[in-house]
Amino acid sequence: MRKFCLSCSCLYLVVISFTSPILAQNFVFDDEESLLFQDIPSVYSASKYDQKLTEAPSWVSIITAREIQKFGYRTMADVLNSLPGFYINYDRNYSYIDVRGFGIPGDYNSRVLMLIDGHRVNDNVYDGLYIDLGFLLDLDLIDRVEVVRGPSSSLYGTSAFFAVINVITQKGRDLSGPVISVSAGDLGTHSLRLSYGERFSNGAEIVLSGSTYRSDGQTLLYYVEYDDPATNNGIAENVDDEKADSLFAKYSIGDWTITTAMNERNKKIPTGAFDTVFNDPRNFTEDSHDYIDVKYHLSTEQSGDFVGRLFYDRYIYYGDYVLDYGDIITPDIVVNTDEAYGYWWGGDGQWVRVFNNHKLIVGMEYQKNTRQDQSNYDIYGIYLDNHNNSQRWGIYLQDEYSLNKQWGIHLGFRHDKFDNGDNLTSPRLAVLYHPSNTSTAKLIYGTAFRAPNVYELFYNDGSTWMASLNLEQETIETMELVYEQTVNSRLRWIASVYHNHIKDLIALQTDPGPDNVPDTADDFFIFDNSSRAITNGVDIEINSQFRNDFYVSFSVSSQRTEDYTTGELLVNSPQKLVKLNLSQYFFDKQLTAAMDFQYQDSRKTIAGNETDSFFLANFTLSLYEWAKGLTLSASIYNLLDERYAFPGSEEHLQDAIEQDGRLYRLKLDYRF
């Protein structure tokens, strides 16, 4: 085998990425995706129908099942963290998606819309979604993940603010029988998955799967902010454990598909968040979400393409928070309970039809929130008992007009109406230019909004939180220029330059007291629309598959997100992200060695300090068909045992929360 100079080749790629005017797209170049260079892959989520990536009115990334396996990704957070412009925050309870320099700590991911096979999974209480073990799916059930950057309210309505993520699940034919998967690793972590998939002679397909996960977490965690004998000298002992269980089933026959999913996650809280008693094992949160979705898809040459669905979802949150209402001399330890119940149903329909040089997409969506309840109570009383129900509907229209082989125009808008009287119209315009068969330029303008959720509007625990009844929608306006280029049969590039302007930003603040006089501050938490922010940024990515089955993906993101009024950098906003993924096949593709490297710039904290920049490296070795049907993988995460921390949110005493050091995992998959 010819020797390969890794350092020289990486330097060559980096130099080209800053000097060549030809820049490219995020593609996956595995053995099973080798045809991507001859046949441009399609994406569904950018326009709600299958279209070539070069024709999508946005920058779209696709992550396949093989890439998830090859790089040893454990959660959806790992998957998204591998992408240009994305980064993650973890407060040892929940994980948060941050996009293009914007990530308010503790916002429950309400500014990114998540779909599973087109089904919206953001809940109706927090508009939140879960990218840790609370995610509805086991990653092994994913066929691919489509990530659409930029505002997409013109198609999806509220929460399609920074990005839309659509997770496409595997079909019965992908499993073709029973599958068992087990894993074990550090911190007493282990998991088990049992799945079955089949395609029958009548064309029907079925997928059934159940997963369970358990972890003891870190045995000891030290927080200097609690370094006092009264709080166990800042040491949290055995209060970091986590468990999760999930079920998934999908049945399709003809034009019909029925899907149901369920996940329940329980996590102890070791950080003393929300002024809870530090190092008390009774502090925990539990989140569960389940849904059933019925989809009908009819496609004919005469009438076009029609998709309709009906769905029903339930989300339940339960948390115990141990509080001390007394003082040092006379403590009064009480378990405070926090609950939320969200039930909703609805439907949507869409019709796609081609008229001459026009492709018309017309659709509507309705959601009825039958239950949006929140409560907070303990032995001394009920502090919150809020019951809500609401509804919303939206209609949208998009026209894709091909002027000629080189020029195309995408023009769309959506109108959303909420039962509180609010009406919002979200437009999107994209002009696409194809100077050649291998290059595409996209000039994109779009707006999006996020309606305040019932948590932000009504939450009030009577002691530390105030309701924020006068909140308005926050909005974003984006201009973006994207250029994609296929250099040759093994090299693709993409570059993006963008500007975001966010108005009426909803953020958690400490109430300044009566008449906004700081010295009368009452220390209540409250949401308000007082902020505006702007982001200017550049993303560059290159992907290459070498002839010796060596794969390289390299990206650089540079952005600055600042307060519109003061010009100060926002909290939790790194200005530089650098990512490098490498993989190599051996022994006729039976063995894969994969490494991913990430550099993240420092982030500003709420207290005005800065976390340290850090460099992470992960390594995964995968052995396919070790025996018939058997795949074995071994992963080392944070290979160099880097010490790093993420900014804490308003509810934390910690200014920054330290993350895990080096961890190991061994995973075995067997197909019968």
XYZ file of C-alpha atoms in Angstrom:
672
model
C 0.000 0.000 0.000
C 1.277 3.468 -0.892
C 2.342 5.514 2.142
C 0.226 8.551 2.926
C 1.498 11.701 4.645
C -1.412 12.745 6.853
C 0.067 16.009 8.088
C 1.012 17.172 4.578
C -2.378 16.287 3.144
C -4.288 18.030 5.942
C -2.156 21.130 5.424
C -2.864 20.937 1.699
C -6.620 20.798 2.378
C -6.504 23.702 4.816
C -4.529 25.899 2.417
C -6.908 25.177 -0.439
C -9.931 25.903 1.755
C -8.758 29.466 2.220
C -7.350 30.116 -1.255
C -9.624 28.430 -3.753
C -12.782 30.180 -4.938
C -14.357 26.772 -5.448
C -15.964 25.623 -2.212
C -18.199 22.676 -1.386
C -20.971 20.655 0.257
C -21.227 18.287 3.214
C -21.424 14.772 1.753
C -20.666 11.350 3.135
C -18.181 9.292 1.118
C -18.382 5.722 2.334
C -18.361 2.576 0.273
C -22.139 2.628 0.148
C -22.182 6.322 -0.766
C -19.507 6.221 -3.483
C -22.091 6.971 -6.156
C -22.651 10.402 -4.658
C -20.000 11.771 -6.958
C -21.784 10.497 -10.028
C -25.372 10.940 -8.860
C -26.087 13.963 -6.652
C -28.030 12.799 -3.559
C -31.474 14.067 -2.664
C -32.859 15.730 0.432
C -36.479 15.973 1.565
C -36.496 18.476 4.413
C -35.397 21.672 2.636
C -38.614 21.948 0.581
C -40.768 19.055 1.901
C -40.191 16.909 -1.175
C -37.228 15.004 -2.580
C -34.858 17.252 -4.507
C -31.179 17.295 -5.338
C -28.954 18.966 -2.770
C -27.763 21.408 -5.423
C -31.383 22.497 -5.969
C -32.283 22.938 -2.285
C -32.754 26.604 -1.231
C -30.352 26.221 1.720
C -27.177 24.549 2.886
C -28.062 20.986 3.855
C -25.867 18.426 5.602
C -26.576 14.690 5.514
C -25.210 12.236 8.088
C -25.736 8.567 7.256
C -26.093 5.488 9.431
C -22.618 4.330 8.391
C -21.067 7.623 9.502
C -22.829 7.396 12.886
C -21.449 3.892 13.321
C -17.992 4.626 11.962
C -17.292 7.563 14.287
C -18.916 6.002 17.341
C -21.523 8.698 17.915
C -23.474 7.912 21.089
C -26.253 10.520 21.048
C -27.836 13.033 18.700
C -25.668 15.623 20.452
C -22.561 13.837 19.086
C -24.062 13.768 15.593
C -24.873 17.480 15.511
C -21.610 18.464 17.181
C -19.752 17.045 14.166
C -21.288 19.594 11.773
C -19.889 22.987 10.731
C -21.390 25.820 12.753
C -22.933 23.549 15.418
C -21.700 23.124 18.979
C -23.115 21.670 22.193
C -23.598 22.787 25.790
C -24.189 20.280 28.604
C -25.074 21.287 32.174
C -24.996 17.705 33.552
C -28.765 17.509 33.248
C -29.677 18.386 29.646
C -27.746 18.897 26.417
C -28.339 21.966 24.265
C -27.908 22.699 20.543
C -26.048 25.897 19.728
C -25.921 27.112 16.123
C -23.699 29.640 14.378
C -22.539 31.436 17.491
C -25.905 31.515 19.229
C -26.776 29.425 22.255
C -28.530 30.784 25.311
C -27.683 28.341 28.139
C -30.749 26.487 29.355
C -33.172 27.375 26.533
C -34.257 23.713 26.023
C -33.461 23.841 22.275
C -36.591 25.783 21.366
C -34.948 27.538 18.385
C -34.295 24.377 16.392
C -37.094 22.251 14.967
C -36.660 18.476 15.157
C -38.616 16.022 13.005
C -38.663 12.224 12.891
C -39.794 11.069 9.452
C -41.456 14.474 9.111
C -43.215 14.307 12.495
C -42.586 17.368 14.694
C -41.177 16.282 18.079
C -40.687 19.634 19.854
C -43.031 19.504 22.847
C -45.896 21.956 23.453
C -44.834 23.210 26.904
C -41.186 24.251 26.460
C -41.006 23.899 22.638
C -38.050 21.757 23.671
C -36.351 18.784 22.098
C -33.860 16.299 23.457
C -30.517 15.423 21.885
C -29.144 13.344 24.761
C -30.589 10.073 26.057
C -33.990 11.787 26.033
C -34.038 11.619 22.230
C -36.914 9.438 21.074
C -34.810 7.080 18.933
C -31.896 4.766 19.445
C -29.238 6.026 17.002
C -28.971 2.540 15.502
C -32.466 3.006 14.008
C -31.436 6.039 11.952
C -30.998 5.775 8.204
C -29.831 9.367 7.810
C -30.122 12.808 9.396
C -30.917 15.837 7.224
C -29.853 19.188 8.695
C -31.218 22.300 6.977
C -29.502 25.487 8.091
C -31.170 28.865 8.216
C -34.703 30.084 8.982
C -37.427 27.774 7.653
C -40.635 29.200 9.131
C -41.833 29.697 5.543
C -42.497 25.944 5.529
C -42.494 24.818 9.169
C -43.759 27.744 11.266
C -42.642 28.328 14.830
C -39.265 27.075 16.149
C -37.773 26.607 12.649
C -35.491 29.453 13.676
C -31.856 28.455 13.133
C -32.253 25.008 11.610
C -34.595 22.119 10.832
C -33.364 18.599 11.598
C -35.227 15.680 10.042
C -34.270 12.189 11.212
C -35.127 9.499 8.662
C -35.572 6.062 10.228
C -34.574 2.726 8.761
C -36.985 0.483 6.905
C -37.714 -3.153 7.559
C -35.521 -4.192 4.633
C -32.550 -2.437 6.278
C -32.708 -4.800 9.259
C -33.900 -7.980 7.505
C -34.373 -9.996 10.667
C -33.555 -9.806 14.381
C -30.704 -7.611 15.630
C -29.200 -7.385 19.104
C -26.850 -4.631 20.219
C -25.035 -4.333 23.545
C -22.508 -1.810 24.804
C -20.502 -1.209 27.957
C -18.137 1.502 29.080
C -16.808 3.693 31.855
C -18.914 5.008 34.733
C -20.911 1.799 34.974
C -22.508 2.525 31.608
C -24.243 -0.209 29.640
C -27.015 -0.463 27.070
C -29.076 -3.088 25.269
C -31.137 -2.904 22.074
C -33.365 -5.588 20.536
C -34.723 -4.900 17.062
C -36.564 -6.729 14.333
C -37.195 -5.635 10.763
C -38.636 -7.331 7.730
C -39.999 -6.701 4.268
C -42.762 -9.119 3.331
C -43.753 -10.535 -0.019
C -46.804 -8.235 -0.245
C -44.554 -5.150 0.031
C -45.370 -4.415 3.667
C -42.474 -3.521 5.988
C -42.186 -3.566 9.757
C -39.628 -2.297 12.279
C -39.857 -3.099 15.997
C -37.230 -2.019 18.523
C -36.674 -1.583 22.236
C -33.656 -0.044 23.985
C -32.496 0.435 27.546
C -29.574 2.462 28.939
C -28.067 2.767 32.411
C -25.107 4.777 33.717
C -23.807 5.486 37.217
C -22.262 8.739 36.004
C -19.291 10.373 37.663
C -18.758 9.080 41.194
C -17.197 12.352 42.386
C -17.654 15.849 40.966
C -15.996 18.862 42.527
C -17.427 22.402 42.351
C -15.373 25.132 43.966
C -18.460 27.299 44.391
C -19.715 24.823 47.014
C -16.368 24.261 48.734
C -17.614 24.524 52.287
C -18.053 21.924 55.057
C -21.793 22.654 55.036
C -21.974 21.535 51.387
C -19.679 18.489 51.533
C -16.640 20.613 50.624
C -17.948 21.060 47.088
C -17.952 17.322 46.289
C -21.022 15.787 44.683
C -20.959 12.038 45.362
C -22.925 9.460 43.366
C -25.521 11.961 42.159
C -24.826 11.903 38.400
C -26.560 8.682 37.335
C -28.867 8.406 34.345
C -31.237 5.881 32.832
C -33.359 5.827 29.689
C -35.722 3.436 27.919
C -37.226 3.708 24.452
C -39.578 1.822 22.134
C -40.129 2.265 18.407
C -42.438 0.630 15.872
C -43.160 1.382 12.232
C -45.429 -0.432 9.803
C -45.913 0.526 6.178
C -47.967 -0.971 3.394
C -48.790 0.644 0.086
C -49.297 4.373 0.573
C -49.754 4.133 4.365
C -47.223 4.315 7.195
C -48.001 4.070 10.917
C -45.275 5.009 13.396
C -45.156 5.088 17.171
C -42.281 5.955 19.503
C -41.727 6.348 23.232
C -38.836 7.485 25.392
C -38.449 7.972 29.148
C -35.295 9.420 30.694
C -34.391 9.966 34.347
C -31.359 12.068 35.316
C -30.048 13.078 38.733
C -28.779 16.653 39.086
C -25.320 17.006 40.659
C -24.848 20.773 40.230
C -27.175 22.220 42.879
C -29.145 24.035 40.158
C -32.123 26.224 41.110
C -30.795 26.740 44.655
C -31.367 23.102 45.557
C -29.578 21.373 48.412
C -26.182 20.408 47.051
C -25.217 16.711 46.923
C -28.718 15.469 47.699
C -29.540 12.328 45.627
C -33.232 13.238 45.586
C -32.667 16.015 43.019
C -33.692 14.600 39.645
C -35.709 15.216 36.481
C -37.729 12.749 34.446
C -38.949 13.416 30.911
C -41.093 11.173 28.751
C -42.497 11.636 25.258
C -44.570 9.314 23.105
C -46.471 9.717 19.864
C -48.382 7.930 17.146
C -48.283 9.148 13.560
C -50.339 7.979 10.564
C -49.100 9.115 7.151
C -50.632 8.729 3.696
C -48.501 9.364 0.608
C -49.971 9.251 -2.908
C -47.972 10.066 -5.996
C -49.284 9.997 -9.569
C -48.220 11.689 -12.784
C -51.701 13.092 -13.313
C -52.425 14.615 -9.899
C -48.942 15.176 -8.519
C -47.655 14.270 -5.065
C -49.852 14.371 -1.935
C -48.799 13.724 1.660
C -51.182 13.834 4.595
C -50.747 12.867 8.245
C -52.573 12.714 11.552
C -50.732 12.553 14.874
C -51.134 12.465 18.625
C -48.355 13.294 21.136
C -47.879 13.286 24.887
C -45.060 14.873 26.857
C -44.676 14.586 30.639
C -42.022 16.197 32.821
C -41.534 15.513 36.520
C -38.805 16.939 38.735
C -37.965 16.776 42.424
C -35.898 19.669 43.784
C -34.694 19.524 47.381
C -34.835 23.001 48.938
C -33.817 24.369 52.322
C -36.328 26.930 53.597
C -34.447 27.323 56.870
C -31.001 28.611 57.732
C -27.652 27.196 58.834
C -28.758 26.863 62.445
C -32.268 25.545 61.738
C -32.469 23.879 58.321
C -35.880 23.106 56.872
C -35.365 20.553 54.087
C -38.334 20.180 51.735
C -38.790 18.311 48.454
C -40.346 20.684 45.938
C -42.070 19.018 42.980
C -42.250 20.522 39.511
C -44.511 19.035 36.813
C -45.596 19.661 33.242
C -48.094 17.804 31.060
C -48.400 18.424 27.346
C -50.920 16.621 25.142
C -51.597 17.584 21.524
C -52.999 16.275 18.265
C -53.207 17.579 14.756
C -52.639 16.995 11.110
C -51.072 18.386 8.003
C -51.417 17.985 4.283
C -49.296 18.954 1.316
C -49.663 18.847 -2.455
C -46.799 19.162 -4.953
C -47.477 19.659 -8.657
C -45.355 20.624 -11.649
C -46.742 23.197 -14.116
C -44.462 23.901 -17.057
C -41.339 25.419 -15.441
C -43.007 25.844 -12.045
C -43.054 23.421 -9.146
C -45.816 24.439 -6.769
C -45.959 23.295 -3.124
C -49.155 24.042 -1.205
C -49.765 22.896 2.338
C -51.462 23.451 5.646
C -50.908 22.384 9.246
C -53.109 22.337 12.336
C -52.230 21.589 15.954
C -54.600 21.454 18.902
C -52.928 21.590 22.307
C -55.458 19.913 24.569
C -53.256 20.118 27.636
C -50.410 22.516 28.514
C -50.336 22.260 32.290
C -47.651 23.258 34.790
C -47.570 22.855 38.538
C -45.169 23.429 41.397
C -45.840 22.410 44.992
C -44.443 21.058 48.241
C -45.684 20.387 51.754
C -46.173 24.113 52.386
C -48.472 24.791 49.511
C -49.205 24.957 45.808
C -47.197 27.710 44.120
C -48.174 27.095 40.518
C -51.248 25.391 39.125
C -51.569 26.639 35.570
C -53.817 24.956 33.001
C -53.788 25.951 29.362
C -54.977 24.756 25.999
C -54.479 26.401 22.649
C -54.428 25.847 18.927
C -52.566 27.109 15.911
C -52.772 26.650 12.183
C -50.633 27.582 9.234
C -50.848 27.600 5.456
C -47.883 27.806 3.124
C -47.108 28.178 -0.549
C -43.823 27.782 -2.393
C -43.112 28.218 -6.089
C -39.910 26.956 -7.650
C -39.458 28.515 -11.065
C -36.751 27.357 -13.471
C -35.861 30.240 -15.766
C -33.432 28.035 -17.695
C -30.804 25.391 -16.978
C -28.668 27.896 -15.093
C -31.111 30.063 -13.142
C -33.852 29.168 -10.690
C -35.973 31.099 -8.204
C -37.554 29.727 -5.013
C -40.236 31.978 -3.548
C -42.302 30.911 -0.572
C -44.242 32.151 2.406
C -46.257 30.801 5.281
C -48.971 32.447 7.346
C -49.465 31.264 10.938
C -52.380 32.138 13.191
C -52.512 31.516 16.940
C -55.700 31.549 18.990
C -54.399 34.464 21.069
C -54.871 36.617 17.979
C -51.269 36.699 16.816
C -50.690 36.420 13.068
C -47.288 35.995 11.445
C -46.181 35.742 7.829
C -42.757 34.270 7.060
C -41.237 34.690 3.590
C -38.240 33.013 1.955
C -36.544 33.880 -1.332
C -33.670 31.961 -2.892
C -31.974 32.624 -6.211
C -29.959 29.674 -7.521
C -27.329 29.934 -10.231
C -25.575 26.935 -11.808
C -22.557 28.223 -13.739
C -21.735 24.604 -14.627
C -22.934 21.086 -13.949
C -20.580 20.892 -10.971
C -21.148 24.233 -9.249
C -24.040 26.085 -7.631
C -24.390 29.522 -6.071
C -27.329 30.256 -3.753
C -28.406 33.687 -2.550
C -30.945 33.195 0.237
C -33.150 35.589 2.188
C -35.505 34.352 4.875
C -37.262 35.162 8.114
C -38.444 32.977 10.955
C -40.160 33.337 14.294
C -40.526 31.578 17.599
C -43.703 32.108 19.556
C -43.299 32.313 23.347
C -44.177 28.984 24.928
C -46.381 28.442 27.964
C -43.340 27.863 30.181
C -41.962 31.302 29.326
C -45.378 32.942 29.619
C -46.847 31.414 32.756
C -44.196 29.761 34.910
C -44.285 31.187 38.459
C -43.159 29.234 41.502
C -44.024 31.948 44.012
C -40.469 32.458 45.215
C -37.790 32.678 42.485
C -39.730 32.930 39.196
C -42.223 35.459 37.865
C -44.711 34.950 35.038
C -43.954 36.847 31.810
C -47.425 37.364 30.386
C -46.495 40.156 27.965
C -43.939 38.269 25.899
C -44.010 38.663 22.130
C -42.631 36.486 19.340
C -38.944 36.683 18.639
C -37.916 36.927 14.996
C -34.833 36.415 12.864
C -33.935 37.854 9.467
C -31.150 36.166 7.505
C -29.131 36.855 4.383
C -26.851 34.065 3.190
C -24.654 33.357 0.192
C -23.721 29.709 -0.377
C -21.343 28.363 -3.014
C -20.979 24.636 -3.738
C -18.478 23.000 -6.050
C -17.541 19.521 -7.132
C -13.843 19.819 -7.932
C -13.423 16.301 -9.278
C -14.816 12.826 -8.747
C -13.478 12.712 -5.159
C -13.564 16.258 -3.849
C -16.416 18.600 -2.928
C -16.493 21.996 -1.274
C -18.994 24.369 0.266
C -18.711 27.873 1.710
C -21.310 30.100 3.299
C -21.297 33.765 4.296
C -24.288 34.854 6.363
C -25.807 37.638 8.441
C -28.469 37.059 11.126
C -30.473 39.795 12.838
C -32.542 38.631 15.820
C -35.201 40.918 17.272
C -37.228 40.686 20.486
C -35.015 37.890 21.740
C -36.655 35.945 24.574
C -34.122 35.353 27.325
C -34.145 34.552 31.029
C -33.132 37.571 33.089
C -32.778 38.492 36.735
C -35.553 40.997 37.432
C -34.080 44.445 38.203
C -36.796 45.274 40.714
C -39.400 48.040 40.739
C -38.955 50.666 38.022
C -35.799 48.869 36.808
C -33.762 50.232 39.707
C -30.857 47.785 40.242
C -30.399 48.402 43.950
C -33.963 47.249 44.586
C -33.498 43.985 42.710
C -35.664 41.214 44.060
C -33.669 38.399 42.403
C -36.661 36.948 40.556
C -36.082 35.122 37.288
C -38.194 36.443 34.430
C -38.304 36.105 30.640
C -38.399 39.251 28.541
C -37.953 40.532 24.974
C -35.345 43.136 25.869
C -32.513 41.909 23.626
C -31.508 42.110 19.984
C -28.530 40.324 18.479
C -26.644 40.136 15.210
C -24.339 37.460 13.843
C -21.883 37.717 10.979
C -20.187 34.498 10.034
C -18.427 32.266 7.544
C -18.545 28.463 7.295
C -16.169 26.517 5.050
C -16.148 22.765 4.565
C -14.354 20.257 2.380
C -14.929 16.518 1.991
C -12.682 14.155 0.098
C -12.492 10.406 -0.502
C -9.015 9.278 -1.567
C -8.408 6.271 -3.785
C -6.946 4.272 -0.923
C -10.266 4.523 0.983
C -9.013 7.351 3.175
C -11.767 9.844 4.015
C -11.272 13.458 5.167
C -13.820 16.034 6.244
C -12.521 19.414 7.345
C -14.457 22.537 8.362
C -13.779 25.986 9.766
C -16.461 28.252 11.226
C -15.822 31.855 12.137
C -18.635 33.930 13.592
C -19.298 36.813 15.914
C -22.636 37.085 17.710
C -23.065 40.294 19.636
C -25.636 42.397 21.399
C -27.141 44.787 18.849
C -27.058 47.768 21.243
C -23.777 47.357 23.120
C -21.706 45.402 20.590
C -20.641 42.983 23.340
C -20.123 39.328 22.544
C -23.031 37.148 23.656
C -22.706 34.511 26.355
C -21.793 30.974 25.217
C -20.650 32.132 21.776
C -17.279 30.830 20.528
C -15.886 32.785 17.602
C -13.940 29.895 16.060
C -14.804 26.233 15.460
C -12.450 23.847 13.650
C -13.399 20.222 12.952
C -11.545 17.394 11.244
C -12.895 13.878 10.647
C -10.623 11.134 9.318
C -11.320 7.487 8.543
C -9.482 4.656 6.844
C -10.664 1.240 5.672
C -8.417 -1.825 6.004
C -8.579 -5.486 5.007
C -11.050 -5.165 2.179
C -13.206 -2.751 4.226
C -13.696 -5.154 7.119
C -11.884 -2.815 9.530
C -12.346 0.932 9.948
C -10.250 3.316 12.008
C -11.892 6.721 12.506
C -10.840 9.832 14.397
C -12.507 13.183 14.845
C -10.836 16.301 16.161
C -12.495 19.494 17.368
C -11.152 22.853 18.408
C -13.511 25.332 20.046
C -12.706 28.899 20.956
C -13.353 30.313 24.418
C -16.900 31.232 25.423
C -18.100 34.143 27.501
C -19.922 33.231 30.726
C -22.867 34.938 32.400
C -20.504 36.457 34.997
C -18.443 38.026 32.194
C -15.552 35.588 32.430
C -14.334 33.242 29.693
C -14.045 29.484 29.540
C -10.799 28.130 28.139
C -10.598 27.113 24.513
C -10.170 23.370 24.097
C -9.148 20.612 21.713
C -10.883 17.228 21.713
C -9.977 13.997 19.936
C -12.088 10.839 19.688
C -11.110 7.481 18.220
C -13.234 4.519 17.077
C -12.118 1.179 15.682
C -14.819 -0.923 13.986
C -14.568 -4.531 12.853
C -17.299 -5.629 10.435
C -18.305 -9.275 9.987
C -15.783 -10.421 12.609
C -17.989 -13.476 12.528
C -21.051 -13.827 10.342
C -23.470 -11.034 11.284
C -21.191 -9.653 14.024
C -19.848 -6.095 14.200
C -17.586 -4.969 17.035
C -16.464 -1.410 17.784
C -14.275 0.173 20.445
C -14.240 3.921 21.109
C -12.160 6.300 23.185
C -13.740 9.708 23.789
C -11.666 12.727 24.801
C -8.582 10.723 23.940
C -6.165 13.312 25.354
C -8.142 13.677 28.604
C -8.664 17.400 27.981
C -10.106 19.466 30.821
C -12.784 21.830 29.558
C -15.994 23.485 30.715
C -19.181 25.033 29.326
C -20.854 28.223 30.604
C -23.558 27.689 33.201
C -27.015 29.222 32.920
C -28.857 31.591 35.241
C -30.021 28.781 37.537
C -26.473 27.623 38.299
C -24.145 28.942 40.961
C -21.283 27.644 38.789
C -20.022 30.136 36.239
C -18.750 27.210 34.146
C -19.516 23.490 34.383
C -16.653 21.062 33.828
C -17.162 18.190 31.371
C -16.088 14.556 31.362
C -12.512 13.445 30.823
C -11.392 10.358 28.900
C -14.102 7.687 28.473
C -14.254 4.275 26.803
C -16.980 2.254 25.127
C -17.160 -1.240 23.658
C -20.136 -2.030 21.403
C -21.281 -5.279 19.801
C -23.988 -5.702 17.142
C -25.222 -9.070 15.943
C -27.600 -9.691 13.033
C -29.189 -13.130 13.096
